[in-house]
Amino acid sequence: MRLPKKLQTPMIIINFKTYLEATGSRAVELAMKAEKVSQETGISVGVAPQFADIAAVSAGVDIPVFAQHIDPIRPGGFTGHVLAESVKEAGAVGTLINHSERQLRLSDIDDAVKLSRGNNLISCVCANNPSISAAVATLEPSIIAIEPPELIGTGIPVSKAKPEVITDTVKLVRQVNRKVTILCGAGIGRGEDVAAALTLGTQGVLVASGIVKAKDPYAIILEFADASKR
Amino acid sequence: MRLPKKLQTPMIIINFKTYLEATGSRAVELAMKAEKVSQETGISVGVAPQFADIAAVSAGVDIPVFAQHIDPIRPGGFTGHVLAESVKEAGAVGTLINHSERQLRLSDIDDAVKLSRGNNLISCVCANNPSISAAVATLEPSIIAIEPPELIGTGIPVSKAKPEVITDTVKLVRQVNRKVTILCGAGIGRGEDVAAALTLGTQGVLVASGIVKAKDPYAIILEFADASKR
Amino acid sequence: MRLPKKLQTPMIIINFKTYLEATGSRAVELAMKAEKVSQETGISVGVAPQFADIAAVSAGVDIPVFAQHIDPIRPGGFTGHVLAESVKEAGAVGTLINHSERQLRLSDIDDAVKLSRGNNLISCVCANNPSISAAVATLEPSIIAIEPPELIGTGIPVSKAKPEVITDTVKLVRQVNRKVTILCGAGIGRGEDVAAALTLGTQGVLVASGIVKAKDPYAIILEFADASKR
Amino acid sequence: MRLPKKLQTPMIIINFKTYLEATGSRAVELAMKAEKVSQETGISVGVAPQFADIAAVSAGVDIPVFAQHIDPIRPGGFTGHVLAESVKEAGAVGTLINHSERQLRLSDIDDAVKLSRGNNLISCVCANNPSISAAVATLEPSIIAIEPPELIGTGIPVSKAKPEVITDTVKLVRQVNRKVTILCGAGIGRGEDVAAALTLGTQGVLVASGIVKAKDPYAIILEFADASKR
């Protein structure tokens, strides 16, 4: 699936997780800061709010909105599940899949990528390490995001602490898939971390606490976007 | 937790599941039919739309809106999870827990019930059989809904096919909890099924396909509400 | 189900977990130490080795052997699952269910308890806290073991750190079930912890690392058994 | 990892699942029939009994014994889990991983394959369809077994009903991995099904009910082995 005009590389995707700082009306406010930076810098910034906030965020901003997960189901009798059609109708243009905090069985990742494609949703599949990234790459998602789980939320940037994880991922993924967009994440907190990620061969970053829990999220998003320009 | 004014017994709760007929704008339309019946008959009717539709449904109607599930988590780093605070802020006044299509580990049911209480949400915990219902009753949720999974979606009403499941449930539950509201569900398709459920000792019904997939949902909800008056 | 002659209260059940110190031939050796203590003191000591060791341990000792888990299945096409009939035929007389490291959905606990009963296996269902213990008690297992997960493996005994967890459990459980044997566990490392557990109203302990990883397991089991005599 | 002398292609692996016909002493008897055929025909036949039967089966026959599953864990505090070291010490030389009846998260498949390698166990990873097979192939297991779940246990052989699933799998797998052994399964009941599977490009079959529930398992294994000779 081709990426939409508003989501070009290099890109920044902000995962709101279930942080209170990015729940409900605060989700919309944070998304507006992301939109402002995107408009000012020309860098693509996407946001992934909680399911219940997708509609309000999509209505409030004109940047790409992602679900944080979809279930491998078709419409029917599935109480408490997340239907691709539902997040799509609420305004999402894509979805995270298999985040390390919401990991899926392999066959469910395969299904979720296919359902994303069938519903015209951008699939951003997360992976823990280079070998898992290569496995994911064969499923042909739109985006792969490599995040070593041991660094998530630590403030220790993967691009500094484990650069070889990124370069190995890029190398293994490119052996089986030349088109997929590759992002990295975990511990990204400063512009230089973003610049390093791009230098190591990725096309952007997937971030969460570094922005959501920042004192001044707008300033950090701007710093990330500026560091993405080369 | 006391039930709110708009959710008194006998009650009807409609689970929208992930049916396309009750997704997005159709979720709001269906909820408006439920509201209309409730206003006309004085019978409480609640609705449980998908997560992404909670906000729009809550904004569109003045009847109790339930989430279909919450995760046993507090705010933080939990991608793709459903936070009690999030569904609450979107407008939900309660949540289903442990539906047979979204079953939870026992300790997660315990957590979810406590989180509901802490967030002032009505907890409606589903159970498969009388012994599970009794176990759930000790956790003191607001509502228990007994649904034999083998009858869900069949159109064969539990109140006719397995009346002893309902009477056994009522008996076992009352031995450990005198206050909890008891609903039943599975296969409920006609007003007489609702009346039978009440006669057998429940205070209402949890229904899904019987209404969501009906040709004329308004007519069926009205039939159920009329059958609830005694 | 009545407890067998070799498993009378007060009792000690040793969970071998997946510790290398209690795998394969070391499982049999450890079980023989437990048997020796049981013979010397008259106190019942059971052991719960890994699945692959049940047969050798059962053949090697004449004390009660438990599986660490069974799946809620009947014989059939279930690859990689643990069948009650299988552990029974290998020599187990009972099984742990819902250990905090192998938690089950509520309906699966209900099924596993019923399958244990049907296969004449002693069911020892683990619970995290008093309210969960009460829920479990309504399912009428043979034994309940209360273990606050935050103390497991810490060496901080539940009987000292959280005596109210034990007394609350005993109180809540007895309101719904007068017959079930109640054990406690987590952090139990010395004889006085065992004595305290009994004083607080339990009929024994479920232990793991306190014995399995001890320098001299025989000495610790003996200390526990002596402390159980009153 | 190189395959052992007793497990050369073409090969037959018999999954005992949790069938009563292959539990306990019947597991040893069935394995002896497999051994007899292997000795008579020179074709490699492996067996995958339940965990509790691995030791007795390994002691009773001199053919390759597989576990049906291992957990992605290292030795430690994991009650009710299956440790690679444990099945190895009990006599297994390999393990099934990710059978469609025991599916794993992608990162757990990655871990389990690595743990197999580290413990000198042959890993046989199951996959549902060609794209999942390719993803698995990048993880470099010893063996991949493709089994369309909708045909498992039906008696409708995949090699006849869906030959394109097998040829597509072989093609996609070989694009990313030239060495892995490829098996197929599901519905295999006659010698001609085995021959067809080999003709389509696989190196053998993974079977279960076709042998386990046969009136004369020895005759069927022999028929399969004869059909494997070319």
mmCIF file of N, CA, C and O in Angstrom, chain D residues 33-99:
data_model
loop_
_atom_site.group_PDB
_atom_site.id
_atom_site.type_symbol
_atom_site.label_atom_id
_atom_site.label_comp_id
_atom_site.label_asym_id
_atom_site.label_seq_id
_atom_site.Cartn_x
_atom_site.Cartn_y
_atom_site.Cartn_z
ATOM 1 N N LYS D 33 5.632 -49.346 17.072
ATOM 2 C CA LYS D 33 5.199 -49.652 15.704
ATOM 3 C C LYS D 33 5.928 -48.747 14.704
ATOM 4 O O LYS D 33 6.333 -49.188 13.620
ATOM 5 N N ALA D 34 6.077 -47.488 15.060
ATOM 6 C CA ALA D 34 6.800 -46.555 14.187
ATOM 7 C C ALA D 34 8.250 -46.996 14.026
ATOM 8 O O ALA D 34 8.823 -46.954 12.929
ATOM 9 N N GLU D 35 8.836 -47.436 15.138
ATOM 10 C CA GLU D 35 10.232 -47.891 15.098
ATOM 11 C C GLU D 35 10.381 -49.114 14.190
ATOM 12 O O GLU D 35 11.323 -49.228 13.405
ATOM 13 N N LYS D 36 9.423 -50.034 14.295
ATOM 14 C CA LYS D 36 9.458 -51.256 13.491
ATOM 15 C C LYS D 36 9.445 -50.909 12.000
ATOM 16 O O LYS D 36 10.256 -51.421 11.208
ATOM 17 N N VAL D 37 8.543 -49.992 11.618
ATOM 18 C CA VAL D 37 8.470 -49.591 10.213
ATOM 19 C C VAL D 37 9.787 -48.938 9.787
ATOM 20 O O VAL D 37 10.308 -49.206 8.698
ATOM 21 N N SER D 38 10.301 -48.112 10.633
ATOM 22 C CA SER D 38 11.544 -47.414 10.281
ATOM 23 C C SER D 38 12.679 -48.407 10.067
ATOM 24 O O SER D 38 13.466 -48.285 9.117
ATOM 25 N N GLN D 39 12.750 -49.408 10.943
ATOM 26 C CA GLN D 39 13.799 -50.430 10.806
ATOM 27 C C GLN D 39 13.609 -51.252 9.530
ATOM 28 O O GLN D 39 14.567 -51.586 8.841
ATOM 29 N N GLU D 40 12.353 -51.548 9.230
ATOM 30 C CA GLU D 40 12.074 -52.395 8.069
ATOM 31 C C GLU D 40 12.267 -51.682 6.741
ATOM 32 O O GLU D 40 12.625 -52.292 5.728
ATOM 33 N N THR D 41 12.003 -50.375 6.724
ATOM 34 C CA THR D 41 12.006 -49.654 5.447
ATOM 35 C C THR D 41 13.192 -48.717 5.282
ATOM 36 O O THR D 41 13.478 -48.265 4.164
ATOM 37 N N GLY D 42 13.850 -48.392 6.376
ATOM 38 C CA GLY D 42 14.938 -47.430 6.285
ATOM 39 C C GLY D 42 14.473 -45.983 6.202
ATOM 40 O O GLY D 42 15.280 -45.057 6.102
ATOM 41 N N ILE D 43 13.148 -45.757 6.240
ATOM 42 C CA ILE D 43 12.603 -44.391 6.219
ATOM 43 C C ILE D 43 12.568 -43.845 7.656
ATOM 44 O O ILE D 43 12.181 -44.549 8.576
ATOM 45 N N SER D 44 12.962 -42.590 7.834
ATOM 46 C CA SER D 44 12.955 -41.978 9.163
ATOM 47 C C SER D 44 11.526 -41.714 9.625
ATOM 48 O O SER D 44 10.729 -41.121 8.894
ATOM 49 N N VAL D 45 11.232 -42.160 10.843
ATOM 50 C CA VAL D 45 9.927 -41.895 11.441
ATOM 51 C C VAL D 45 10.153 -41.328 12.839
ATOM 52 O O VAL D 45 10.795 -41.972 13.673
ATOM 53 N N GLY D 46 9.649 -40.127 13.078
ATOM 54 C CA GLY D 46 9.746 -39.521 14.404
ATOM 55 C C GLY D 46 8.388 -39.514 15.080
ATOM 56 O O GLY D 46 7.358 -39.633 14.409
ATOM 57 N N VAL D 47 8.379 -39.391 16.403
ATOM 58 C CA VAL D 47 7.116 -39.356 17.137
ATOM 59 C C VAL D 47 7.113 -38.200 18.126
ATOM 60 O O VAL D 47 8.142 -37.835 18.680
ATOM 61 N N ALA D 48 5.922 -37.614 18.328
ATOM 62 C CA ALA D 48 5.779 -36.487 19.254
ATOM 63 C C ALA D 48 4.705 -36.800 20.282
ATOM 64 O O ALA D 48 3.543 -36.445 20.113
ATOM 65 N N PRO D 49 5.083 -37.485 21.377
ATOM 66 C CA PRO D 49 4.110 -37.833 22.416
ATOM 67 C C PRO D 49 3.869 -36.646 23.357
ATOM 68 O O PRO D 49 4.515 -35.616 23.249
ATOM 69 N N GLN D 50 2.921 -36.816 24.262
ATOM 70 C CA GLN D 50 2.670 -35.802 25.281
ATOM 71 C C GLN D 50 3.883 -35.673 26.223
ATOM 72 O O GLN D 50 4.688 -36.570 26.340
ATOM 73 N N PHE D 51 3.966 -34.535 26.890
ATOM 74 C CA PHE D 51 5.129 -34.252 27.738
ATOM 75 C C PHE D 51 5.405 -35.369 28.743
ATOM 76 O O PHE D 51 6.548 -35.791 28.925
ATOM 77 N N ALA D 52 4.331 -35.830 29.379
ATOM 78 C CA ALA D 52 4.508 -36.802 30.455
ATOM 79 C C ALA D 52 4.941 -38.163 29.926
ATOM 80 O O ALA D 52 5.348 -39.027 30.704
ATOM 81 N N ASP D 53 4.855 -38.350 28.604
ATOM 82 C CA ASP D 53 5.218 -39.640 28.015
ATOM 83 C C ASP D 53 6.576 -39.619 27.324
ATOM 84 O O ASP D 53 7.028 -40.659 26.806
ATOM 85 N N ILE D 54 7.229 -38.467 27.269
ATOM 86 C CA ILE D 54 8.491 -38.361 26.532
ATOM 87 C C ILE D 54 9.536 -39.335 27.086
ATOM 88 O O ILE D 54 10.234 -40.027 26.329
ATOM 89 N N ALA D 55 9.654 -39.393 28.402
ATOM 90 C CA ALA D 55 10.701 -40.227 29.003
ATOM 91 C C ALA D 55 10.484 -41.706 28.690
ATOM 92 O O ALA D 55 11.412 -42.402 28.250
ATOM 93 N N ALA D 56 9.270 -42.182 28.874
ATOM 94 C CA ALA D 56 9.009 -43.600 28.630
ATOM 95 C C ALA D 56 9.153 -43.946 27.158
ATOM 96 O O ALA D 56 9.703 -44.995 26.796
ATOM 97 N N VAL D 57 8.681 -43.078 26.274
ATOM 98 C CA VAL D 57 8.806 -43.335 24.843
ATOM 99 C C VAL D 57 10.285 -43.326 24.442
ATOM 100 O O VAL D 57 10.753 -44.205 23.706
ATOM 101 N N SER D 58 11.032 -42.358 24.938
ATOM 102 C CA SER D 58 12.462 -42.267 24.598
ATOM 103 C C SER D 58 13.225 -43.486 25.100
ATOM 104 O O SER D 58 14.162 -43.955 24.453
ATOM 105 N N ALA D 59 12.821 -43.995 26.258
ATOM 106 C CA ALA D 59 13.484 -45.184 26.795
ATOM 107 C C ALA D 59 13.100 -46.430 26.018
ATOM 108 O O ALA D 59 13.874 -47.383 25.932
ATOM 109 N N GLY D 60 11.913 -46.398 25.404
ATOM 110 C CA GLY D 60 11.392 -47.610 24.778
ATOM 111 C C GLY D 60 11.764 -47.802 23.322
ATOM 112 O O GLY D 60 11.708 -48.924 22.812
ATOM 113 N N VAL D 61 12.107 -46.723 22.637
ATOM 114 C CA VAL D 61 12.407 -46.860 21.206
ATOM 115 C C VAL D 61 13.665 -46.093 20.841
ATOM 116 O O VAL D 61 14.101 -45.193 21.560
ATOM 117 N N ASP D 62 14.211 -46.438 19.681
ATOM 118 C CA ASP D 62 15.416 -45.772 19.195
ATOM 119 C C ASP D 62 15.130 -45.004 17.892
ATOM 120 O O ASP D 62 15.799 -45.167 16.887
ATOM 121 N N ILE D 63 14.048 -44.216 17.943
ATOM 122 C CA ILE D 63 13.731 -43.303 16.836
ATOM 123 C C ILE D 63 13.624 -41.902 17.425
ATOM 124 O O ILE D 63 13.502 -41.757 18.646
ATOM 125 N N PRO D 64 13.657 -40.865 16.601
ATOM 126 C CA PRO D 64 13.637 -39.494 17.154
ATOM 127 C C PRO D 64 12.319 -39.166 17.845
ATOM 128 O O PRO D 64 11.244 -39.378 17.281
ATOM 129 N N VAL D 65 12.415 -38.658 19.075
ATOM 130 C CA VAL D 65 11.252 -38.265 19.855
ATOM 131 C C VAL D 65 11.216 -36.746 19.965
ATOM 132 O O VAL D 65 12.227 -36.113 20.280
ATOM 133 N N PHE D 66 10.055 -36.182 19.667
ATOM 134 C CA PHE D 66 9.851 -34.736 19.745
ATOM 135 C C PHE D 66 8.909 -34.401 20.884
ATOM 136 O O PHE D 66 7.964 -35.153 21.159
ATOM 137 N N ALA D 67 9.133 -33.234 21.513
ATOM 138 C CA ALA D 67 8.099 -32.642 22.355
ATOM 139 C C ALA D 67 7.061 -32.022 21.421
ATOM 140 O O ALA D 67 7.345 -31.771 20.250
ATOM 141 N N GLN D 68 5.871 -31.764 21.935
ATOM 142 C CA GLN D 68 4.836 -31.138 21.098
ATOM 143 C C GLN D 68 4.900 -29.617 21.183
ATOM 144 O O GLN D 68 4.223 -28.905 20.424
ATOM 145 N N HIS D 69 5.722 -29.104 22.095
ATOM 146 C CA HIS D 69 5.764 -27.651 22.348
ATOM 147 C C HIS D 69 6.857 -27.406 23.370
ATOM 148 O O HIS D 69 7.106 -28.255 24.229
ATOM 149 N N ILE D 70 7.532 -26.269 23.295
ATOM 150 C CA ILE D 70 8.323 -25.791 24.436
ATOM 151 C C ILE D 70 7.956 -24.333 24.654
ATOM 152 O O ILE D 70 7.526 -23.635 23.739
ATOM 153 N N ASP D 71 8.114 -23.881 25.880
ATOM 154 C CA ASP D 71 7.840 -22.477 26.181
ATOM 155 C C ASP D 71 9.105 -21.645 25.978
ATOM 156 O O ASP D 71 10.221 -22.150 26.121
ATOM 157 N N PRO D 72 8.929 -20.381 25.668
ATOM 158 C CA PRO D 72 10.078 -19.496 25.430
ATOM 159 C C PRO D 72 10.700 -19.017 26.739
ATOM 160 O O PRO D 72 10.741 -17.824 27.000
ATOM 161 N N ILE D 73 11.153 -19.952 27.529
ATOM 162 C CA ILE D 73 11.681 -19.602 28.855
ATOM 163 C C ILE D 73 13.037 -20.259 29.087
ATOM 164 O O ILE D 73 13.382 -21.265 28.471
ATOM 165 N N ARG D 74 13.768 -19.667 29.999
ATOM 166 C CA ARG D 74 14.990 -20.265 30.505
ATOM 167 C C ARG D 74 14.695 -20.834 31.899
ATOM 168 O O ARG D 74 13.648 -20.526 32.456
ATOM 169 N N PRO D 75 15.562 -21.675 32.447
ATOM 170 C CA PRO D 75 15.283 -22.252 33.771
ATOM 171 C C PRO D 75 14.960 -21.169 34.796
ATOM 172 O O PRO D 75 15.566 -20.092 34.779
ATOM 173 N N GLY D 76 14.006 -21.425 35.684
ATOM 174 C CA GLY D 76 13.653 -20.441 36.697
ATOM 175 C C GLY D 76 12.248 -20.635 37.221
ATOM 176 O O GLY D 76 11.726 -21.743 37.220
ATOM 177 N N GLY D 77 11.644 -19.550 37.654
ATOM 178 C CA GLY D 77 10.346 -19.622 38.306
ATOM 179 C C GLY D 77 9.193 -19.530 37.315
ATOM 180 O O GLY D 77 8.568 -18.481 37.196
ATOM 181 N N PHE D 78 8.907 -20.642 36.630
ATOM 182 C CA PHE D 78 7.828 -20.655 35.629
ATOM 183 C C PHE D 78 6.963 -21.908 35.817
ATOM 184 O O PHE D 78 7.125 -22.896 35.105
ATOM 185 N N THR D 79 6.066 -21.846 36.776
ATOM 186 C CA THR D 79 5.204 -22.995 37.056
ATOM 187 C C THR D 79 4.363 -23.392 35.843
ATOM 188 O O THR D 79 3.797 -22.529 35.174
ATOM 189 N N GLY D 80 4.287 -24.691 35.581
ATOM 190 C CA GLY D 80 3.401 -25.179 34.527
ATOM 191 C C GLY D 80 3.899 -24.918 33.121
ATOM 192 O O GLY D 80 3.145 -25.083 32.167
ATOM 193 N N HIS D 81 5.127 -24.487 32.975
ATOM 194 C CA HIS D 81 5.701 -24.249 31.657
ATOM 195 C C HIS D 81 6.541 -25.455 31.223
ATOM 196 O O HIS D 81 6.864 -26.322 32.018
ATOM 197 N N VAL D 82 6.902 -25.446 29.940
ATOM 198 C CA VAL D 82 7.682 -26.543 29.394
ATOM 199 C C VAL D 82 9.066 -26.028 29.010
ATOM 200 O O VAL D 82 9.219 -25.208 28.103
ATOM 201 N N LEU D 83 10.046 -26.509 29.749
ATOM 202 C CA LEU D 83 11.426 -26.055 29.620
ATOM 203 C C LEU D 83 12.164 -26.916 28.595
ATOM 204 O O LEU D 83 12.099 -28.153 28.653
ATOM 205 N N ALA D 84 12.887 -26.279 27.688
ATOM 206 C CA ALA D 84 13.651 -27.027 26.685
ATOM 207 C C ALA D 84 14.570 -28.049 27.365
ATOM 208 O O ALA D 84 14.643 -29.213 26.956
ATOM 209 N N GLU D 85 15.261 -27.625 28.416
ATOM 210 C CA GLU D 85 16.189 -28.516 29.109
ATOM 211 C C GLU D 85 15.470 -29.741 29.662
ATOM 212 O O GLU D 85 16.065 -30.832 29.769
ATOM 213 N N SER D 86 14.222 -29.566 30.053
ATOM 214 C CA SER D 86 13.480 -30.673 30.657
ATOM 215 C C SER D 86 13.116 -31.738 29.621
ATOM 216 O O SER D 86 13.313 -32.940 29.857
ATOM 217 N N VAL D 87 12.590 -31.312 28.487
ATOM 218 C CA VAL D 87 12.219 -32.316 27.471
ATOM 219 C C VAL D 87 13.481 -32.958 26.900
ATOM 220 O O VAL D 87 13.490 -34.141 26.551
ATOM 221 N N LYS D 88 14.548 -32.186 26.821
ATOM 222 C CA LYS D 88 15.833 -32.737 26.355
ATOM 223 C C LYS D 88 16.314 -33.837 27.302
ATOM 224 O O LYS D 88 16.682 -34.939 26.876
ATOM 225 N N GLU D 89 16.318 -33.527 28.588
ATOM 226 C CA GLU D 89 16.800 -34.512 29.553
ATOM 227 C C GLU D 89 15.910 -35.751 29.588
ATOM 228 O O GLU D 89 16.385 -36.872 29.843
ATOM 229 N N ALA D 90 14.623 -35.557 29.274
ATOM 230 C CA ALA D 90 13.710 -36.710 29.238
ATOM 231 C C ALA D 90 13.918 -37.573 28.009
ATOM 232 O O ALA D 90 13.367 -38.669 27.918
ATOM 233 N N GLY D 91 14.692 -37.067 27.044
ATOM 234 C CA GLY D 91 15.008 -37.892 25.888
ATOM 235 C C GLY D 91 14.605 -37.337 24.528
ATOM 236 O O GLY D 91 14.921 -37.934 23.498
ATOM 237 N N ALA D 92 13.929 -36.191 24.513
ATOM 238 C CA ALA D 92 13.537 -35.610 23.231
ATOM 239 C C ALA D 92 14.770 -35.128 22.470
ATOM 240 O O ALA D 92 15.737 -34.658 23.068
ATOM 241 N N VAL D 93 14.732 -35.284 21.142
ATOM 242 C CA VAL D 93 15.811 -34.741 20.311
ATOM 243 C C VAL D 93 15.322 -33.521 19.540
ATOM 244 O O VAL D 93 16.090 -32.890 18.817
ATOM 245 N N GLY D 94 14.038 -33.205 19.680
ATOM 246 C CA GLY D 94 13.498 -32.053 18.970
ATOM 247 C C GLY D 94 12.162 -31.669 19.546
ATOM 248 O O GLY D 94 11.696 -32.267 20.530
ATOM 249 N N THR D 95 11.545 -30.654 18.955
ATOM 250 C CA THR D 95 10.243 -30.204 19.446
ATOM 251 C C THR D 95 9.438 -29.573 18.323
ATOM 252 O O THR D 95 10.003 -28.916 17.442
ATOM 253 N N LEU D 96 8.142 -29.799 18.337
ATOM 254 C CA LEU D 96 7.233 -29.003 17.526
ATOM 255 C C LEU D 96 7.128 -27.613 18.163
ATOM 256 O O LEU D 96 7.281 -27.478 19.376
ATOM 257 N N ILE D 97 6.881 -26.638 17.350
ATOM 258 C CA ILE D 97 6.709 -25.260 17.836
ATOM 259 C C ILE D 97 5.591 -24.633 17.003
ATOM 260 O O ILE D 97 5.566 -24.794 15.780
ATOM 261 N N ASN D 98 4.661 -23.960 17.671
ATOM 262 C CA ASN D 98 3.630 -23.180 16.971
ATOM 263 C C ASN D 98 2.644 -24.044 16.182
ATOM 264 O O ASN D 98 2.119 -23.608 15.147
ATOM 265 N N HIS D 99 2.375 -25.238 16.664
ATOM 266 C CA HIS D 99 1.326 -26.024 16.008
ATOM 267 C C HIS D 99 0.036 -25.200 16.006
ATOM 268 O O HIS D 99 -0.205 -24.422 16.919
#
